[in-house]
PDB file of C-alpha atoms in Angstrom:
ATOM      1  CA  ARG A  16      -6.255  17.673   5.624  1.00 70.00           C
ATOM      2  CA  LYS A  17      -4.921  14.368   4.304  1.00 79.00           C
ATOM      3  CA  GLU A  18      -5.934  11.225   6.195  1.00 87.00           C
ATOM      4  CA  VAL A  19      -2.327  10.177   6.659  1.00 92.00           C
ATOM      5  CA  GLU A  20       0.661  12.515   6.463  1.00 94.00           C
ATOM      6  CA  GLN A  21       4.358  11.782   6.553  1.00 94.00           C
ATOM      7  CA  ASP A  22       7.523  13.840   6.348  1.00 90.00           C
ATOM      8  CA  PRO A  23       8.862  12.821   2.938  1.00 89.00           C
ATOM      9  CA  GLY A  24      12.496  13.244   4.025  1.00 90.00           C
ATOM     10  CA  PRO A  25      14.919  12.215   2.813  1.00 94.00           C
ATOM     11  CA  PHE A  26      16.639  11.245   6.031  1.00 96.00           C
ATOM     12  CA  ASN A  27      20.293  10.697   5.204  1.00 97.00           C
ATOM     13  CA  VAL A  28      22.077   8.903   8.042  1.00 97.00           C
ATOM     14  CA  PRO A  29      25.426   7.129   8.475  1.00 97.00           C
ATOM     15  CA  GLU A  30      25.593   3.427   9.141  1.00 98.00           C
ATOM     16  CA  GLY A  31      25.057   2.661  12.801  1.00 98.00           C
ATOM     17  CA  ALA A  32      23.018   5.783  13.472  1.00 98.00           C
ATOM     18  CA  THR A  33      19.519   5.930  14.877  1.00 98.00           C
ATOM     19  CA  VAL A  34      16.781   7.487  12.789  1.00 97.00           C
ATOM     20  CA  ALA A  35      13.194   8.179  13.760  1.00 97.00           C
ATOM     21  CA  PHE A  36      10.220   9.681  12.027  1.00 97.00           C
ATOM     22  CA  ASN A  37       6.512  10.157  12.565  1.00 96.00           C
ATOM     23  CA  CYS A  38       3.250   9.810  10.756  1.00 96.00           C
ATOM     24  CA  THR A  39       0.099  11.726  11.670  1.00 97.00           C
ATOM     25  CA  TYR A  40      -3.447  10.555  11.012  1.00 95.00           C
ATOM     26  CA  SER A  41      -6.696  12.488  10.990  1.00 93.00           C
ATOM     27  CA  ASN A  42      -9.324   9.964  12.087  1.00 90.00           C
ATOM     28  CA  SER A  43      -9.411   9.628  15.851  1.00 91.00           C
ATOM     29  CA  ALA A  44     -11.430   6.405  15.471  1.00 88.00           C
ATOM     30  CA  SER A  45      -8.635   4.597  13.625  1.00 90.00           C
ATOM     31  CA  GLN A  46      -7.735   1.293  15.218  1.00 89.00           C
ATOM     32  CA  SER A  47      -5.195  -0.422  12.988  1.00 90.00           C
ATOM     33  CA  PHE A  48      -1.735   0.912  12.203  1.00 94.00           C
ATOM     34  CA  PHE A  49       1.094  -0.518  10.158  1.00 96.00           C
ATOM     35  CA  TRP A  50       4.517   0.352   8.831  1.00 97.00           C
ATOM     36  CA  TYR A  51       5.430  -0.929   5.377  1.00 97.00           C
ATOM     37  CA  ARG A  52       8.747  -0.779   3.619  1.00 97.00           C
ATOM     38  CA  GLN A  53       8.956  -0.097  -0.109  1.00 96.00           C
ATOM     39  CA  ASP A  54      12.111  -0.438  -2.147  1.00 95.00           C
ATOM     40  CA  CYS A  55      12.513   1.494  -5.375  1.00 91.00           C
ATOM     41  CA  ARG A  56      10.071   0.286  -8.042  1.00 88.00           C
ATOM     42  CA  LYS A  57       8.929  -2.648  -5.908  1.00 94.00           C
ATOM     43  CA  GLU A  58       5.765  -3.509  -4.009  1.00 96.00           C
ATOM     44  CA  PRO A  59       5.306  -2.466  -0.364  1.00 96.00           C
ATOM     45  CA  LYS A  60       6.100  -5.136   2.204  1.00 96.00           C
ATOM     46  CA  LEU A  61       4.797  -5.255   5.748  1.00 96.00           C
ATOM     47  CA  LEU A  62       7.478  -4.209   8.212  1.00 97.00           C
ATOM     48  CA  MET A  63       5.421  -4.335  11.385  1.00 96.00           C
ATOM     49  CA  SER A  64       2.038  -3.707  12.901  1.00 94.00           C
ATOM     50  CA  VAL A  65       1.825  -0.996  15.548  1.00 95.00           C
ATOM     51  CA  TYR A  66       0.220  -1.879  18.862  1.00 90.00           C
ATOM     52  CA  SER A  67      -1.165   0.457  21.483  1.00 90.00           C
ATOM     53  CA  SER A  68       1.577  -0.284  23.971  1.00 90.00           C
ATOM     54  CA  GLY A  69       4.332   0.079  21.402  1.00 91.00           C
ATOM     55  CA  ASN A  70       6.315  -2.819  20.010  1.00 95.00           C
ATOM     56  CA  GLU A  71       9.770  -3.805  18.908  1.00 96.00           C
ATOM     57  CA  ASP A  72      11.035  -6.076  16.179  1.00 95.00           C
ATOM     58  CA  GLY A  73      14.784  -6.329  16.328  1.00 97.00           C
ATOM     59  CA  ARG A  74      16.225  -2.905  15.533  1.00 98.00           C
ATOM     60  CA  PHE A  75      12.816  -1.439  14.759  1.00 98.00           C
ATOM     61  CA  THR A  76      10.532   0.155  17.349  1.00 98.00           C
ATOM     62  CA  ALA A  77       7.031   1.424  16.647  1.00 97.00           C
ATOM     63  CA  GLN A  78       4.990   3.653  18.934  1.00 97.00           C
ATOM     64  CA  LEU A  79       1.411   4.886  18.882  1.00 96.00           C
ATOM     65  CA  ASN A  80       0.316   8.178  20.436  1.00 96.00           C
ATOM     66  CA  ARG A  81      -3.468   8.291  20.322  1.00 95.00           C
ATOM     67  CA  ALA A  82      -3.777  11.634  22.095  1.00 95.00           C
ATOM     68  CA  SER A  83      -1.734  13.411  19.432  1.00 96.00           C
ATOM     69  CA  GLN A  84      -2.771  11.035  16.651  1.00 96.00           C
ATOM     70  CA  TYR A  85       0.573   9.927  15.378  1.00 96.00           C
ATOM     71  CA  ILE A  86       2.658   6.805  15.075  1.00 97.00           C
ATOM     72  CA  SER A  87       6.409   6.667  14.961  1.00 97.00           C
ATOM     73  CA  LEU A  88       9.121   4.355  13.702  1.00 98.00           C
ATOM     74  CA  LEU A  89      12.623   4.244  15.117  1.00 98.00           C
ATOM     75  CA  ILE A  90      15.460   2.359  13.490  1.00 98.00           C
ATOM     76  CA  ARG A  91      18.516   1.639  15.631  1.00 98.00           C
ATOM     77  CA  ASP A  92      21.969   0.713  14.374  1.00 98.00           C
ATOM     78  CA  SER A  93      21.038   1.536  10.769  1.00 98.00           C
ATOM     79  CA  LYS A  94      22.265  -0.773   8.025  1.00 98.00           C
ATOM     80  CA  LEU A  95      22.787   0.034   4.367  1.00 98.00           C
ATOM     81  CA  SER A  96      19.961  -2.378   3.631  1.00 97.00           C
ATOM     82  CA  ASP A  97      17.556  -0.186   5.614  1.00 98.00           C
ATOM     83  CA  SER A  98      17.613   2.347   2.774  1.00 98.00           C
ATOM     84  CA  ALA A  99      14.036   2.426   1.518  1.00 97.00           C
ATOM     85  CA  THR A 100      10.789   4.355   1.667  1.00 96.00           C
ATOM     86  CA  TYR A 101       8.727   3.674   4.770  1.00 97.00           C
ATOM     87  CA  LEU A 102       4.958   3.881   4.357  1.00 96.00           C
ATOM     88  CA  CYS A 103       2.574   4.583   7.182  1.00 96.00           C
ATOM     89  CA  VAL A 104      -0.780   2.801   6.858  1.00 94.00           C
ATOM     90  CA  VAL A 105      -3.884   3.517   8.903  1.00 93.00           C
ATOM     91  CA  ASP A 106      -7.445   2.289   8.753  1.00 88.00           C
ATOM     92  CA  SER A 107      -9.560   5.360   8.300  1.00 74.00           C
ATOM     93  CA  SER A 108     -13.163   4.300   8.393  1.00 65.00           C
ATOM     94  CA  ASN A 109     -15.537   1.638   9.555  1.00 60.00           C
ATOM     95  CA  ASP A 110     -15.100  -0.448   6.454  1.00 65.00           C
ATOM     96  CA  TYR A 111     -12.061  -2.330   5.256  1.00 63.00           C
ATOM     97  CA  LYS A 112     -10.166   0.505   3.632  1.00 76.00           C
ATOM     98  CA  LEU A 113      -6.611   1.331   4.599  1.00 87.00           C
ATOM     99  CA  SER A 114      -5.081   4.730   3.864  1.00 89.00           C
ATOM    100  CA  PHE A 115      -1.441   5.138   2.946  1.00 92.00           C
ATOM    101  CA  GLY A 116       0.929   7.977   3.610  1.00 93.00           C
ATOM    102  CA  ALA A 117       3.177   9.108   0.766  1.00 93.00           C
ATOM    103  CA  GLY A 118       6.207   7.656   2.516  1.00 94.00           C
ATOM    104  CA  THR A 119       9.383   8.742   4.268  1.00 96.00           C
ATOM    105  CA  THR A 120      12.618   8.073   2.416  1.00 96.00           C
ATOM    106  CA  VAL A 121      15.602   6.886   4.426  1.00 97.00           C
ATOM    107  CA  THR A 122      19.077   6.637   2.948  1.00 97.00           C
ATOM    108  CA  VAL A 123      21.807   5.003   4.993  1.00 98.00           C
ATOM    109  CA  ARG A 124      25.340   5.807   3.833  1.00 97.00           C
ATOM    110  CA  ALA A 125      28.534   3.917   4.487  1.00 95.00           C
TER     111      ALA A 125
ATOM    112  CA  ASP B  11       4.270 -20.906  -1.557  1.00 65.00           C
ATOM    113  CA  GLY B  12       1.143 -18.803  -1.252  1.00 74.00           C
ATOM    114  CA  GLY B  13       1.112 -15.354  -2.724  1.00 94.00           C
ATOM    115  CA  ILE B  14      -0.310 -12.839  -5.135  1.00 96.00           C
ATOM    116  CA  THR B  15       0.679 -12.843  -8.785  1.00 96.00           C
ATOM    117  CA  GLN B  16       0.271  -9.846 -11.014  1.00 97.00           C
ATOM    118  CA  SER B  17       0.892  -9.936 -14.705  1.00 93.00           C
ATOM    119  CA  PRO B  18       2.385  -8.585 -16.770  1.00 93.00           C
ATOM    120  CA  LYS B  19       5.144  -6.738 -14.922  1.00 94.00           C
ATOM    121  CA  TYR B  20       5.395  -4.074 -17.643  1.00 95.00           C
ATOM    122  CA  LEU B  21       2.644  -3.090 -20.046  1.00 94.00           C
ATOM    123  CA  PHE B  22       2.674  -0.566 -22.875  1.00 94.00           C
ATOM    124  CA  ARG B  23      -0.452   0.649 -24.621  1.00 92.00           C
ATOM    125  CA  LYS B  24      -1.546   3.325 -26.998  1.00 91.00           C
ATOM    126  CA  GLU B  25      -3.939   5.995 -25.842  1.00 91.00           C
ATOM    127  CA  GLY B  26      -7.555   5.052 -26.429  1.00 90.00           C
ATOM    128  CA  GLN B  27      -7.082   1.323 -25.833  1.00 91.00           C
ATOM    129  CA  ASN B  28      -8.558  -0.572 -22.930  1.00 94.00           C
ATOM    130  CA  VAL B  29      -6.151  -2.805 -21.062  1.00 95.00           C
ATOM    131  CA  THR B  30      -6.714  -5.498 -18.411  1.00 96.00           C
ATOM    132  CA  LEU B  31      -4.296  -6.180 -15.573  1.00 97.00           C
ATOM    133  CA  SER B  32      -4.322  -9.613 -14.023  1.00 97.00           C
ATOM    134  CA  CYS B  33      -4.258 -10.393 -10.300  1.00 98.00           C
ATOM    135  CA  GLU B  34      -4.418 -13.931  -8.875  1.00 98.00           C
ATOM    136  CA  GLN B  35      -3.993 -15.030  -5.254  1.00 97.00           C
ATOM    137  CA  ASN B  36      -3.749 -18.459  -3.647  1.00 96.00           C
ATOM    138  CA  LEU B  37      -3.837 -17.245  -0.046  1.00 94.00           C
ATOM    139  CA  ASN B  38      -7.536 -18.064   0.309  1.00 94.00           C
ATOM    140  CA  HIS B  39      -8.169 -14.427   1.175  1.00 93.00           C
ATOM    141  CA  ASP B  40     -11.697 -13.084   0.890  1.00 93.00           C
ATOM    142  CA  ALA B  41     -10.754  -9.451   0.253  1.00 92.00           C
ATOM    143  CA  MET B  42      -8.851  -8.066  -2.709  1.00 95.00           C
ATOM    144  CA  TYR B  43      -7.850  -4.531  -3.591  1.00 95.00           C
ATOM    145  CA  TRP B  44      -6.429  -2.474  -6.434  1.00 97.00           C
ATOM    146  CA  TYR B  45      -4.209   0.525  -5.755  1.00 96.00           C
ATOM    147  CA  ARG B  46      -2.495   2.992  -7.984  1.00 97.00           C
ATOM    148  CA  GLN B  47       0.823   4.647  -7.101  1.00 95.00           C
ATOM    149  CA  ASP B  48       2.207   7.752  -8.781  1.00 93.00           C
ATOM    150  CA  PRO B  49       5.690   9.155  -8.104  1.00 86.00           C
ATOM    151  CA  GLY B  50       5.894  10.961  -4.761  1.00 79.00           C
ATOM    152  CA  GLN B  51       2.381   9.990  -3.785  1.00 82.00           C
ATOM    153  CA  GLY B  52       0.846   7.424  -1.497  1.00 85.00           C
ATOM    154  CA  LEU B  53      -1.156   4.486  -2.744  1.00 92.00           C
ATOM    155  CA  ARG B  54      -4.679   5.398  -3.791  1.00 93.00           C
ATOM    156  CA  LEU B  55      -7.507   2.871  -3.715  1.00 93.00           C
ATOM    157  CA  ILE B  56      -9.234   2.187  -7.020  1.00 96.00           C
ATOM    158  CA  TYR B  57     -11.600  -0.721  -6.232  1.00 96.00           C
ATOM    159  CA  TYR B  58     -11.949  -3.360  -3.568  1.00 93.00           C
ATOM    160  CA  SER B  59     -13.896  -6.550  -3.135  1.00 94.00           C
ATOM    161  CA  GLN B  60     -14.818  -8.254   0.128  1.00 90.00           C
ATOM    162  CA  ILE B  61     -16.422 -11.308  -1.405  1.00 92.00           C
ATOM    163  CA  VAL B  62     -16.961 -13.027  -4.718  1.00 94.00           C
ATOM    164  CA  ASN B  63     -19.399 -11.258  -7.073  1.00 95.00           C
ATOM    165  CA  ASP B  64     -19.275  -8.061  -5.044  1.00 94.00           C
ATOM    166  CA  PHE B  65     -16.998  -5.024  -5.244  1.00 95.00           C
ATOM    167  CA  GLN B  66     -16.999  -1.357  -4.269  1.00 93.00           C
ATOM    168  CA  LYS B  67     -15.481   1.791  -5.692  1.00 94.00           C
ATOM    169  CA  GLY B  68     -12.492   3.234  -3.933  1.00 92.00           C
ATOM    170  CA  ASP B  69     -11.339   6.833  -4.001  1.00 90.00           C
ATOM    171  CA  ILE B  70     -10.364   7.004  -7.677  1.00 95.00           C
ATOM    172  CA  ALA B  71     -12.600   4.513  -9.518  1.00 97.00           C
ATOM    173  CA  GLU B  72     -13.402   6.680 -12.533  1.00 96.00           C
ATOM    174  CA  GLY B  73     -12.055   5.185 -15.748  1.00 96.00           C
ATOM    175  CA  TYR B  74     -11.563   1.727 -14.210  1.00 97.00           C
ATOM    176  CA  SER B  75     -13.634  -1.435 -13.980  1.00 97.00           C
ATOM    177  CA  VAL B  76     -13.234  -4.730 -12.142  1.00 98.00           C
ATOM    178  CA  SER B  77     -14.853  -8.130 -11.781  1.00 98.00           C
ATOM    179  CA  ARG B  78     -14.746 -10.764  -9.046  1.00 98.00           C
ATOM    180  CA  GLU B  79     -16.113 -13.956 -10.513  1.00 97.00           C
ATOM    181  CA  LYS B  80     -13.721 -16.191  -8.572  1.00 97.00           C
ATOM    182  CA  LYS B  81     -12.245 -15.845  -5.111  1.00 96.00           C
ATOM    183  CA  GLU B  82      -8.724 -16.135  -6.495  1.00 97.00           C
ATOM    184  CA  SER B  83      -9.000 -13.547  -9.256  1.00 98.00           C
ATOM    185  CA  PHE B  84      -9.613  -9.790  -9.354  1.00 98.00           C
ATOM    186  CA  PRO B  85      -8.734  -8.337 -12.780  1.00 98.00           C
ATOM    187  CA  LEU B  86      -8.629  -4.580 -13.335  1.00 98.00           C
ATOM    188  CA  THR B  87      -9.511  -2.978 -16.668  1.00 97.00           C
ATOM    189  CA  VAL B  88      -8.099   0.453 -17.384  1.00 96.00           C
ATOM    190  CA  THR B  89     -10.453   2.016 -19.888  1.00 94.00           C
ATOM    191  CA  SER B  90      -9.868   4.793 -22.391  1.00 90.00           C
ATOM    192  CA  ALA B  91     -11.896   7.040 -20.071  1.00 89.00           C
ATOM    193  CA  GLN B  92      -9.056   7.115 -17.538  1.00 90.00           C
ATOM    194  CA  LYS B  93      -7.340  10.458 -18.159  1.00 90.00           C
ATOM    195  CA  ASN B  94      -3.899   9.651 -16.770  1.00 92.00           C
ATOM    196  CA  PRO B  95      -3.482   5.867 -16.841  1.00 94.00           C
ATOM    197  CA  THR B  96       0.307   5.722 -16.718  1.00 95.00           C
ATOM    198  CA  ALA B  97       1.141   4.526 -13.214  1.00 96.00           C
ATOM    199  CA  PHE B  98       2.290   1.634 -11.023  1.00 97.00           C
ATOM    200  CA  TYR B  99      -0.683  -0.620 -10.241  1.00 98.00           C
ATOM    201  CA  LEU B 100      -0.661  -2.808  -7.149  1.00 97.00           C
ATOM    202  CA  CYS B 101      -3.048  -5.591  -6.271  1.00 98.00           C
ATOM    203  CA  ALA B 102      -3.396  -6.657  -2.648  1.00 96.00           C
ATOM    204  CA  SER B 103      -5.386  -9.035  -0.507  1.00 95.00           C
ATOM    205  CA  ASN B 104      -6.151  -9.757   3.121  1.00 91.00           C
ATOM    206  CA  PRO B 105      -8.418 -12.146   4.974  1.00 88.00           C
ATOM    207  CA  GLY B 106     -11.022  -9.395   5.100  1.00 77.00           C
ATOM    208  CA  GLN B 107     -12.353 -10.493   8.444  1.00 63.00           C
ATOM    209  CA  GLY B 108     -12.836  -7.210  10.218  1.00 62.00           C
ATOM    210  CA  ARG B 109     -10.365  -4.447  10.753  1.00 60.00           C
ATOM    211  CA  GLY B 110      -6.763  -5.024  11.613  1.00 72.00           C
ATOM    212  CA  SER B 111      -5.587  -7.248   8.796  1.00 85.00           C
ATOM    213  CA  PRO B 112      -2.510  -6.034   6.957  1.00 90.00           C
ATOM    214  CA  LEU B 113      -2.392  -6.199   3.188  1.00 93.00           C
ATOM    215  CA  HIS B 114      -0.296  -8.599   1.150  1.00 94.00           C
ATOM    216  CA  PHE B 115       0.804  -7.137  -2.178  1.00 96.00           C
ATOM    217  CA  GLY B 116       1.570  -8.534  -5.587  1.00 97.00           C
ATOM    218  CA  ASN B 117       4.720  -7.312  -7.289  1.00 95.00           C
ATOM    219  CA  GLY B 118       2.847  -4.751  -9.358  1.00 97.00           C
ATOM    220  CA  THR B 119       2.255  -3.873 -12.996  1.00 97.00           C
ATOM    221  CA  ARG B 120       3.881  -0.780 -14.444  1.00 96.00           C
ATOM    222  CA  LEU B 121       1.558   0.582 -17.140  1.00 96.00           C
ATOM    223  CA  THR B 122       2.729   3.130 -19.688  1.00 95.00           C
ATOM    224  CA  VAL B 123       0.231   4.688 -22.072  1.00 93.00           C
ATOM    225  CA  THR B 124       1.488   6.835 -24.919  1.00 91.00           C
TER     226      THR B 124
END
């Protein structure tokens, strides 16, 4: 089983729609969780950290479900500029290594 | 502005040649990392370094080498022993002080070996 798994999508949604997707992780001892955004042929950029109680940043909401070992990202009122690949990142061991999911592609259409 | 600089952005080499990718940061971060990304796959860790003059192998270190002689610099050499070197290489850093620090990335080097 991979350490971090994501539905690759693509999720094709109209502008203004809400889109949500999950990421599952295998290590129950993981403590740090992040969502990154990656545009085509560019470096990943931190979108938000994910906290135990869930957190919001504008139109983006992240949730953590420790019992089922997944995190989620919800995007409200989608914009064309939200089109990107969203990477789930989880710390998977007691050292400093972070594991990346392969990404979920979101395409927002006009 | 602080950040991570990778150079060059694009690199072309012939099979059998070693090539070194540059990574410099002025964020005063202790930890630096090298990842490789192939199409449709997640980032895979090649090497990482928590402190100057020390580094550890990641998940796919074979065919690569690194050095960490200065805090700011963490160059990656792709040797001729690497079977499939063509990929997008990303350097990253974080403060390295315990778990929970997100990574800051450079803008990557796209290596093509023919």
